[in-house]
Amino acid sequence: MNITSQIKQPIFNEMELFEKKFHESMTSKVALLNRITYYIVNRKGKQMRPMFVFLTAKMVSGGIVNERTYRGASVIELIHTATLVHDDVVDDSNRRRGFFSINALWKNKIAVLVGDYLLSKGLLLSIDNGDFDLLRIISVAVREMSEGELLQIEKARRLDITEDVYYEIIRKKTATLIAACCALGAKAVIEDDAQVENMRKFGELIGMAFQIKDDLFDYSEEAIGKPTGIDIKEQKMTLPLIHVLNTCTPQEKKWLINSIKNHNKDKKRVKEVIAFVKDNNGLAYAENKMVEFQQEALALLQNFEDSEYKEALTLMVNYVIERKK
């Protein structure tokens, strides 16, 4: 049994029913929209976010889920899908998980409108059922994700990102949605605000580790669906690079910044930058930070009684930093 199946095991029935409910939550009277959403549903990824919702809900409640849990998972997946569709337009990307992206098949205008449609469907699912507490959690996540993306764009222009600013960017851009999954999972089934906050923090820490792992892939030779050095080509400031920029000599820093700004399309120069970052402890430093976030997340699970849900969440945390793609 692969690791994803192992994680899904305690919530297998919930995930089956969720898929059906999620598909229903996307339907429209417009044939074109239905064709596109059908295409999206049939090319789904690992569905980590709904898994976080259900596992968290069952762990904090001793195995209970309710209709609010399903709605929470659907809202998260609708919003997440909307952001992916919009991201592909912003990044001018033609592929998503090995398939053509929506904008590649139906052009940018339709992709933007589909993203807007999915976002509104998510919000209405909460409003129509009076889940205003869940809606607040999701709305904060959407706001933070937008801020994170814009902060990254603003800083990338100047290449002056400190480690603290980098953590702020990834917290908002990536970690906030996983934090929302865990907070939603808890809030859907219990009223204990301290526990909900505990789970939100747990999700945030995993999200931080998840993004640093993604940064490390840029320096790996393994096939992971994106070419090595793509972040450097796109002038994205990642943790291995930031650490090396902050610890190398002024001369080396000048060469690095010049390479990223003016020679980021030169394959030979990009390879030299990757080698320099590796030789100057950039990867080891980022790996250590990733493990720190992972250990902090695992510590937050210690307060809960042992259960198959806690075990699956622990597996999930370890999978985040051990995954190969």
mmCIF file of C-alpha atoms in Angstrom:
data_model
loop_
_atom_site.group_PDB
_atom_site.id
_atom_site.type_symbol
_atom_site.label_atom_id
_atom_site.label_comp_id
_atom_site.label_asym_id
_atom_site.label_seq_id
_atom_site.Cartn_x
_atom_site.Cartn_y
_atom_site.Cartn_z
ATOM 1 C CA MET A 1 0.000 0.000 0.000
ATOM 2 C CA ASN A 2 1.494 3.374 -0.956
ATOM 3 C CA ILE A 3 1.778 6.153 1.606
ATOM 4 C CA THR A 4 -1.190 8.185 0.282
ATOM 5 C CA SER A 5 -3.457 5.132 0.534
ATOM 6 C CA GLN A 6 -2.209 4.514 4.080
ATOM 7 C CA ILE A 7 -3.030 8.096 5.082
ATOM 8 C CA LYS A 8 -6.477 7.822 3.453
ATOM 9 C CA GLN A 9 -7.302 4.484 5.120
ATOM 10 C CA PRO A 10 -9.078 5.871 8.253
ATOM 11 C CA ILE A 11 -11.128 8.324 6.158
ATOM 12 C CA PHE A 12 -11.679 6.152 3.077
ATOM 13 C CA ASN A 13 -15.512 6.274 3.243
ATOM 14 C CA GLU A 14 -15.529 10.014 3.942
ATOM 15 C CA MET A 15 -13.287 10.700 0.938
ATOM 16 C CA GLU A 16 -15.518 8.592 -1.330
ATOM 17 C CA LEU A 17 -18.625 10.507 -0.257
ATOM 18 C CA PHE A 18 -16.716 13.798 -0.409
ATOM 19 C CA GLU A 19 -15.858 13.242 -4.085
ATOM 20 C CA LYS A 20 -19.541 12.879 -4.901
ATOM 21 C CA LYS A 21 -20.518 15.971 -2.875
ATOM 22 C CA PHE A 22 -17.633 17.987 -4.307
ATOM 23 C CA HIS A 23 -18.675 17.167 -7.860
ATOM 24 C CA GLU A 24 -22.259 18.218 -7.055
ATOM 25 C CA SER A 25 -21.054 21.495 -5.534
ATOM 26 C CA MET A 26 -19.496 22.465 -8.891
ATOM 27 C CA THR A 27 -22.538 21.962 -11.142
ATOM 28 C CA SER A 28 -23.999 24.768 -13.223
ATOM 29 C CA LYS A 29 -26.752 25.305 -15.796
ATOM 30 C CA VAL A 30 -24.110 26.437 -18.305
ATOM 31 C CA ALA A 31 -22.941 23.540 -20.480
ATOM 32 C CA LEU A 32 -19.469 25.036 -21.090
ATOM 33 C CA LEU A 33 -18.885 25.417 -17.347
ATOM 34 C CA ASN A 34 -19.951 21.836 -16.702
ATOM 35 C CA ARG A 35 -17.579 20.606 -19.383
ATOM 36 C CA ILE A 36 -14.687 22.483 -17.802
ATOM 37 C CA THR A 37 -15.479 21.488 -14.205
ATOM 38 C CA TYR A 38 -15.842 17.855 -15.326
ATOM 39 C CA TYR A 39 -12.348 18.139 -16.823
ATOM 40 C CA ILE A 40 -11.044 19.575 -13.514
ATOM 41 C CA VAL A 41 -12.658 16.893 -11.327
ATOM 42 C CA ASN A 42 -11.242 14.082 -13.455
ATOM 43 C CA ARG A 43 -7.698 15.410 -13.188
ATOM 44 C CA LYS A 44 -7.558 15.834 -9.447
ATOM 45 C CA GLY A 45 -4.309 15.602 -7.493
ATOM 46 C CA LYS A 46 -3.677 13.744 -4.233
ATOM 47 C CA GLN A 47 -6.441 15.748 -2.482
ATOM 48 C CA MET A 48 -4.242 16.460 0.502
ATOM 49 C CA ARG A 49 -6.363 19.406 1.627
ATOM 50 C CA PRO A 50 -9.674 17.538 2.100
ATOM 51 C CA MET A 51 -7.666 14.760 3.764
ATOM 52 C CA PHE A 52 -6.370 17.283 6.310
ATOM 53 C CA VAL A 53 -9.964 18.451 6.960
ATOM 54 C CA PHE A 54 -11.326 14.949 7.630
ATOM 55 C CA LEU A 55 -8.353 13.635 9.605
ATOM 56 C CA THR A 56 -8.295 16.722 11.835
ATOM 57 C CA ALA A 57 -12.069 16.559 12.422
ATOM 58 C CA LYS A 58 -11.932 12.875 13.373
ATOM 59 C CA MET A 59 -8.869 13.260 15.586
ATOM 60 C CA VAL A 60 -10.243 16.148 17.673
ATOM 61 C CA SER A 61 -13.758 14.694 18.002
ATOM 62 C CA GLY A 62 -12.902 11.033 18.572
ATOM 63 C CA GLY A 63 -14.023 9.898 15.119
ATOM 64 C CA ILE A 64 -16.999 12.137 14.326
ATOM 65 C CA VAL A 65 -17.692 13.973 11.063
ATOM 66 C CA ASN A 66 -20.861 15.842 10.094
ATOM 67 C CA GLU A 67 -22.339 17.704 7.127
ATOM 68 C CA ARG A 68 -20.324 20.786 8.072
ATOM 69 C CA THR A 69 -17.131 18.750 7.688
ATOM 70 C CA TYR A 70 -18.088 17.809 4.115
ATOM 71 C CA ARG A 71 -18.993 21.405 3.297
ATOM 72 C CA GLY A 72 -15.730 22.634 4.820
ATOM 73 C CA ALA A 73 -13.738 20.161 2.709
ATOM 74 C CA SER A 74 -15.678 21.147 -0.430
ATOM 75 C CA VAL A 75 -15.174 24.860 0.194
ATOM 76 C CA ILE A 76 -11.430 24.370 0.676
ATOM 77 C CA GLU A 77 -11.149 22.312 -2.508
ATOM 78 C CA LEU A 78 -13.253 24.795 -4.526
ATOM 79 C CA ILE A 79 -11.113 27.733 -3.358
ATOM 80 C CA HIS A 80 -7.871 25.804 -3.860
ATOM 81 C CA THR A 81 -8.931 24.810 -7.400
ATOM 82 C CA ALA A 82 -9.902 28.420 -8.159
ATOM 83 C CA THR A 83 -6.458 29.643 -7.090
ATOM 84 C CA LEU A 84 -4.724 26.990 -9.232
ATOM 85 C CA VAL A 85 -6.762 27.992 -12.306
ATOM 86 C CA HIS A 86 -5.898 31.662 -11.705
ATOM 87 C CA ASP A 87 -2.227 30.833 -10.995
ATOM 88 C CA ASP A 88 -1.884 29.111 -14.361
ATOM 89 C CA VAL A 89 -3.154 32.282 -16.058
ATOM 90 C CA VAL A 90 -0.795 34.514 -14.039
ATOM 91 C CA ASP A 91 2.199 32.206 -14.701
ATOM 92 C CA ASP A 92 1.215 31.664 -18.345
ATOM 93 C CA SER A 93 1.484 27.939 -17.635
ATOM 94 C CA ASN A 94 0.160 25.393 -20.140
ATOM 95 C CA ARG A 95 0.412 22.292 -17.945
ATOM 96 C CA ARG A 96 -0.986 21.280 -14.582
ATOM 97 C CA ARG A 97 -0.202 17.832 -13.071
ATOM 98 C CA GLY A 98 0.879 16.588 -16.494
ATOM 99 C CA PHE A 99 -2.380 17.667 -18.209
ATOM 100 C CA PHE A 100 -3.202 20.779 -20.191
ATOM 101 C CA SER A 101 -4.219 23.680 -17.949
ATOM 102 C CA ILE A 102 -7.635 25.337 -18.325
ATOM 103 C CA ASN A 103 -6.107 28.447 -19.935
ATOM 104 C CA ALA A 104 -4.225 26.266 -22.446
ATOM 105 C CA LEU A 105 -7.443 24.559 -23.574
ATOM 106 C CA TRP A 106 -10.009 27.354 -23.204
ATOM 107 C CA LYS A 107 -7.871 30.546 -23.174
ATOM 108 C CA ASN A 108 -7.227 33.068 -20.385
ATOM 109 C CA LYS A 109 -10.570 34.879 -20.311
ATOM 110 C CA ILE A 110 -12.533 31.661 -19.741
ATOM 111 C CA ALA A 111 -9.960 30.424 -17.180
ATOM 112 C CA VAL A 112 -10.277 33.636 -15.117
ATOM 113 C CA LEU A 113 -14.085 33.415 -15.203
ATOM 114 C CA VAL A 114 -14.016 29.725 -14.210
ATOM 115 C CA GLY A 115 -11.719 30.593 -11.273
ATOM 116 C CA ASP A 116 -14.161 33.333 -10.214
ATOM 117 C CA TYR A 117 -17.076 30.910 -10.549
ATOM 118 C CA LEU A 118 -15.398 28.291 -8.330
ATOM 119 C CA LEU A 119 -14.536 30.940 -5.733
ATOM 120 C CA SER A 120 -18.152 32.180 -5.602
ATOM 121 C CA LYS A 121 -19.457 28.590 -5.415
ATOM 122 C CA GLY A 122 -17.250 28.009 -2.385
ATOM 123 C CA LEU A 123 -18.398 31.178 -0.637
ATOM 124 C CA LEU A 124 -22.074 30.494 -1.370
ATOM 125 C CA LEU A 125 -21.824 26.913 -0.087
ATOM 126 C CA SER A 126 -20.899 28.379 3.322
ATOM 127 C CA ILE A 127 -23.380 31.273 3.236
ATOM 128 C CA ASP A 128 -26.359 29.150 2.127
ATOM 129 C CA ASN A 129 -25.783 26.811 5.072
ATOM 130 C CA GLY A 130 -25.037 29.517 7.651
ATOM 131 C CA ASP A 131 -21.431 28.321 8.146
ATOM 132 C CA PHE A 132 -20.187 31.847 8.853
ATOM 133 C CA ASP A 133 -17.491 30.640 11.246
ATOM 134 C CA LEU A 134 -16.075 28.414 8.511
ATOM 135 C CA LEU A 135 -16.426 31.211 5.958
ATOM 136 C CA ARG A 136 -14.329 33.531 8.139
ATOM 137 C CA ILE A 137 -11.488 30.958 8.267
ATOM 138 C CA ILE A 138 -11.555 30.549 4.469
ATOM 139 C CA SER A 139 -11.824 34.280 3.711
ATOM 140 C CA VAL A 140 -8.757 35.050 5.846
ATOM 141 C CA ALA A 141 -6.853 32.361 3.914
ATOM 142 C CA VAL A 142 -7.847 33.839 0.515
ATOM 143 C CA ARG A 143 -6.783 37.327 1.635
ATOM 144 C CA GLU A 144 -3.435 36.068 2.921
ATOM 145 C CA MET A 145 -2.716 34.021 -0.207
ATOM 146 C CA SER A 146 -3.226 37.112 -2.386
ATOM 147 C CA GLU A 147 -1.022 39.206 -0.080
ATOM 148 C CA GLY A 148 1.690 36.523 -0.118
ATOM 149 C CA GLU A 149 1.785 36.376 -3.925
ATOM 150 C CA LEU A 150 1.962 40.183 -4.214
ATOM 151 C CA LEU A 151 4.629 40.432 -1.496
ATOM 152 C CA GLN A 152 6.725 37.880 -3.393
ATOM 153 C CA ILE A 153 6.374 39.825 -6.668
ATOM 154 C CA GLU A 154 7.278 43.094 -4.935
ATOM 155 C CA LYS A 155 10.384 41.612 -3.284
ATOM 156 C CA ALA A 156 11.521 39.576 -6.314
ATOM 157 C CA ARG A 157 11.992 42.777 -8.301
ATOM 158 C CA ARG A 158 14.625 43.966 -5.863
ATOM 159 C CA LEU A 159 16.069 40.576 -4.846
ATOM 160 C CA ASP A 160 16.420 41.883 -1.283
ATOM 161 C CA ILE A 161 14.498 39.203 0.609
ATOM 162 C CA THR A 162 15.585 38.511 4.176
ATOM 163 C CA GLU A 163 14.858 35.168 5.784
ATOM 164 C CA ASP A 164 12.060 36.715 7.869
ATOM 165 C CA VAL A 165 10.360 38.161 4.790
ATOM 166 C CA TYR A 166 10.710 34.786 3.040
ATOM 167 C CA TYR A 167 8.921 33.045 5.955
ATOM 168 C CA GLU A 168 6.182 35.684 5.813
ATOM 169 C CA ILE A 169 5.746 35.057 2.061
ATOM 170 C CA ILE A 170 5.510 31.261 2.349
ATOM 171 C CA ARG A 171 3.326 31.465 5.446
ATOM 172 C CA LYS A 172 0.794 33.515 3.482
ATOM 173 C CA LYS A 173 1.234 31.931 0.067
ATOM 174 C CA THR A 174 1.284 28.240 0.965
ATOM 175 C CA ALA A 175 0.910 27.568 4.686
ATOM 176 C CA THR A 176 -2.246 29.620 5.240
ATOM 177 C CA LEU A 177 -4.416 27.265 3.142
ATOM 178 C CA ILE A 178 -3.217 24.115 4.935
ATOM 179 C CA ALA A 179 -3.716 25.981 8.238
ATOM 180 C CA ALA A 180 -7.287 26.762 7.125
ATOM 181 C CA CYS A 181 -7.896 23.050 6.327
ATOM 182 C CA CYS A 182 -6.934 21.992 9.846
ATOM 183 C CA ALA A 183 -8.790 24.869 11.528
ATOM 184 C CA LEU A 184 -11.901 24.108 9.445
ATOM 185 C CA GLY A 185 -11.719 20.407 10.239
ATOM 186 C CA ALA A 186 -11.653 21.170 13.958
ATOM 187 C CA LYS A 187 -14.197 24.039 13.903
ATOM 188 C CA ALA A 188 -16.740 21.934 11.975
ATOM 189 C CA VAL A 189 -17.031 19.437 14.843
ATOM 190 C CA ILE A 190 -15.980 21.152 18.122
ATOM 191 C CA GLU A 191 -16.512 24.514 19.813
ATOM 192 C CA ASP A 192 -13.165 24.664 21.636
ATOM 193 C CA ASP A 193 -11.401 27.748 20.196
ATOM 194 C CA ALA A 194 -8.063 26.863 21.800
ATOM 195 C CA GLN A 195 -8.091 23.464 20.061
ATOM 196 C CA VAL A 196 -9.100 25.060 16.748
ATOM 197 C CA GLU A 197 -6.156 27.479 17.067
ATOM 198 C CA ASN A 198 -3.884 24.570 17.988
ATOM 199 C CA MET A 199 -4.852 22.762 14.775
ATOM 200 C CA ARG A 200 -4.536 25.943 12.711
ATOM 201 C CA LYS A 201 -0.967 26.321 13.959
ATOM 202 C CA PHE A 202 -0.309 22.641 13.203
ATOM 203 C CA GLY A 203 -1.426 23.156 9.578
ATOM 204 C CA GLU A 204 0.640 26.314 9.254
ATOM 205 C CA LEU A 205 3.815 24.550 10.396
ATOM 206 C CA ILE A 206 3.260 21.696 7.918
ATOM 207 C CA GLY A 207 2.648 24.262 5.178
ATOM 208 C CA MET A 208 5.983 25.935 5.950
ATOM 209 C CA ALA A 209 7.818 22.592 5.792
ATOM 210 C CA PHE A 210 5.934 21.715 2.575
ATOM 211 C CA GLN A 211 7.079 24.900 0.806
ATOM 212 C CA ILE A 212 10.720 24.550 1.881
ATOM 213 C CA LYS A 213 10.626 20.987 0.492
ATOM 214 C CA ASP A 214 9.353 22.448 -2.796
ATOM 215 C CA ASP A 215 12.240 24.939 -2.788
ATOM 216 C CA LEU A 216 14.717 22.098 -2.344
ATOM 217 C CA PHE A 217 13.320 20.292 -5.396
ATOM 218 C CA ASP A 218 14.677 23.137 -7.534
ATOM 219 C CA TYR A 219 18.176 21.857 -6.745
ATOM 220 C CA SER A 220 17.467 18.161 -7.256
ATOM 221 C CA GLU A 221 18.286 16.072 -10.294
ATOM 222 C CA GLU A 222 15.240 13.827 -9.916
ATOM 223 C CA ALA A 223 12.263 14.118 -12.245
ATOM 224 C CA ILE A 224 9.579 15.891 -10.233
ATOM 225 C CA GLY A 225 7.442 17.487 -12.897
ATOM 226 C CA LYS A 226 9.344 20.765 -12.973
ATOM 227 C CA PRO A 227 12.847 21.242 -14.427
ATOM 228 C CA THR A 228 15.833 21.873 -12.142
ATOM 229 C CA GLY A 229 16.656 25.550 -11.720
ATOM 230 C CA ILE A 230 13.203 26.807 -12.706
ATOM 231 C CA ASP A 231 12.959 29.037 -9.594
ATOM 232 C CA ILE A 232 16.273 30.676 -10.494
ATOM 233 C CA LYS A 233 15.103 31.203 -14.096
ATOM 234 C CA GLU A 234 11.950 32.854 -12.712
ATOM 235 C CA GLN A 235 13.977 34.937 -10.227
ATOM 236 C CA LYS A 236 12.178 33.354 -7.259
ATOM 237 C CA MET A 237 14.059 33.819 -4.010
ATOM 238 C CA THR A 238 14.015 30.523 -2.132
ATOM 239 C CA LEU A 239 15.500 29.625 1.264
ATOM 240 C CA PRO A 240 18.717 27.886 0.047
ATOM 241 C CA LEU A 241 19.540 30.930 -2.097
ATOM 242 C CA ILE A 242 18.588 33.498 0.567
ATOM 243 C CA HIS A 243 20.813 31.785 3.143
ATOM 244 C CA VAL A 244 23.797 31.754 0.783
ATOM 245 C CA LEU A 245 23.233 35.397 -0.252
ATOM 246 C CA ASN A 246 23.290 36.372 3.424
ATOM 247 C CA THR A 247 26.449 34.417 4.266
ATOM 248 C CA CYS A 248 28.749 34.780 1.218
ATOM 249 C CA THR A 249 31.327 37.536 0.556
ATOM 250 C CA PRO A 250 30.203 40.877 -1.001
ATOM 251 C CA GLN A 251 31.972 39.852 -4.233
ATOM 252 C CA GLU A 252 30.163 36.501 -4.393
ATOM 253 C CA LYS A 253 26.864 38.205 -3.565
ATOM 254 C CA LYS A 254 27.375 40.601 -6.466
ATOM 255 C CA TRP A 255 28.024 37.674 -8.830
ATOM 256 C CA LEU A 256 24.949 35.775 -7.544
ATOM 257 C CA ILE A 257 22.592 38.740 -7.906
ATOM 258 C CA ASN A 258 23.973 39.555 -11.361
ATOM 259 C CA SER A 259 23.493 35.887 -12.371
ATOM 260 C CA ILE A 260 19.863 35.834 -11.228
ATOM 261 C CA LYS A 261 18.997 39.253 -12.666
ATOM 262 C CA ASN A 262 20.802 39.181 -15.986
ATOM 263 C CA HIS A 263 21.829 35.596 -16.783
ATOM 264 C CA ASN A 264 18.873 33.569 -15.478
ATOM 265 C CA LYS A 265 18.149 32.146 -18.950
ATOM 266 C CA ASP A 266 21.752 30.988 -19.433
ATOM 267 C CA LYS A 267 21.719 27.234 -18.624
ATOM 268 C CA LYS A 268 25.446 27.094 -17.849
ATOM 269 C CA ARG A 269 25.215 30.073 -15.469
ATOM 270 C CA VAL A 270 22.111 28.631 -13.736
ATOM 271 C CA LYS A 271 24.038 25.374 -13.195
ATOM 272 C CA GLU A 272 26.909 27.377 -11.669
ATOM 273 C CA VAL A 273 24.483 29.135 -9.291
ATOM 274 C CA ILE A 274 22.969 25.774 -8.253
ATOM 275 C CA ALA A 275 26.461 24.353 -7.603
ATOM 276 C CA PHE A 276 27.449 27.463 -5.624
ATOM 277 C CA VAL A 277 24.328 27.234 -3.420
ATOM 278 C CA LYS A 278 24.998 23.531 -2.780
ATOM 279 C CA ASP A 279 28.698 24.106 -1.980
ATOM 280 C CA ASN A 280 27.899 26.922 0.434
ATOM 281 C CA ASN A 281 25.566 25.007 2.729
ATOM 282 C CA GLY A 282 22.317 26.401 1.248
ATOM 283 C CA LEU A 283 20.579 23.036 0.960
ATOM 284 C CA ALA A 284 21.700 21.703 4.340
ATOM 285 C CA TYR A 285 20.524 24.917 6.024
ATOM 286 C CA ALA A 286 17.078 24.773 4.343
ATOM 287 C CA GLU A 287 16.707 21.066 5.195
ATOM 288 C CA ASN A 288 17.403 21.796 8.872
ATOM 289 C CA LYS A 289 14.781 24.549 8.920
ATOM 290 C CA MET A 290 12.257 22.237 7.242
ATOM 291 C CA VAL A 291 12.839 19.573 9.907
ATOM 292 C CA GLU A 292 12.415 22.212 12.662
ATOM 293 C CA PHE A 293 8.942 23.094 11.318
ATOM 294 C CA GLN A 294 8.095 19.402 10.984
ATOM 295 C CA GLN A 295 9.125 18.615 14.578
ATOM 296 C CA GLU A 296 7.163 21.599 15.895
ATOM 297 C CA ALA A 297 4.068 20.345 14.053
ATOM 298 C CA LEU A 298 4.468 16.824 15.439
ATOM 299 C CA ALA A 299 4.824 18.222 18.979
ATOM 300 C CA LEU A 300 1.345 19.785 18.664
ATOM 301 C CA LEU A 301 -0.153 16.334 18.057
ATOM 302 C CA GLN A 302 1.200 14.993 21.362
ATOM 303 C CA ASN A 303 -1.749 16.483 23.295
ATOM 304 C CA PHE A 304 -4.173 14.129 21.556
ATOM 305 C CA GLU A 305 -4.971 10.540 22.460
ATOM 306 C CA ASP A 306 -3.469 7.904 20.189
ATOM 307 C CA SER A 307 -5.803 6.995 17.342
ATOM 308 C CA GLU A 308 -5.654 5.934 13.703
ATOM 309 C CA TYR A 309 -6.404 9.570 12.760
ATOM 310 C CA LYS A 310 -3.474 10.900 14.773
ATOM 311 C CA GLU A 311 -1.294 8.206 13.228
ATOM 312 C CA ALA A 312 -2.420 9.181 9.701
ATOM 313 C CA LEU A 313 -1.710 12.878 10.406
ATOM 314 C CA THR A 314 1.762 11.950 11.676
ATOM 315 C CA LEU A 315 2.309 9.974 8.453
ATOM 316 C CA MET A 316 1.135 13.022 6.507
ATOM 317 C CA VAL A 317 3.613 15.326 8.260
ATOM 318 C CA ASN A 318 6.469 12.920 7.534
ATOM 319 C CA TYR A 319 5.308 12.421 3.954
ATOM 320 C CA VAL A 320 5.455 16.196 3.369
ATOM 321 C CA ILE A 321 9.211 16.268 3.928
ATOM 322 C CA GLU A 322 10.088 12.824 2.588
ATOM 323 C CA ARG A 323 8.103 12.987 -0.681
ATOM 324 C CA LYS A 324 9.986 12.656 -3.952
ATOM 325 C CA LYS A 325 7.805 15.072 -5.923
#
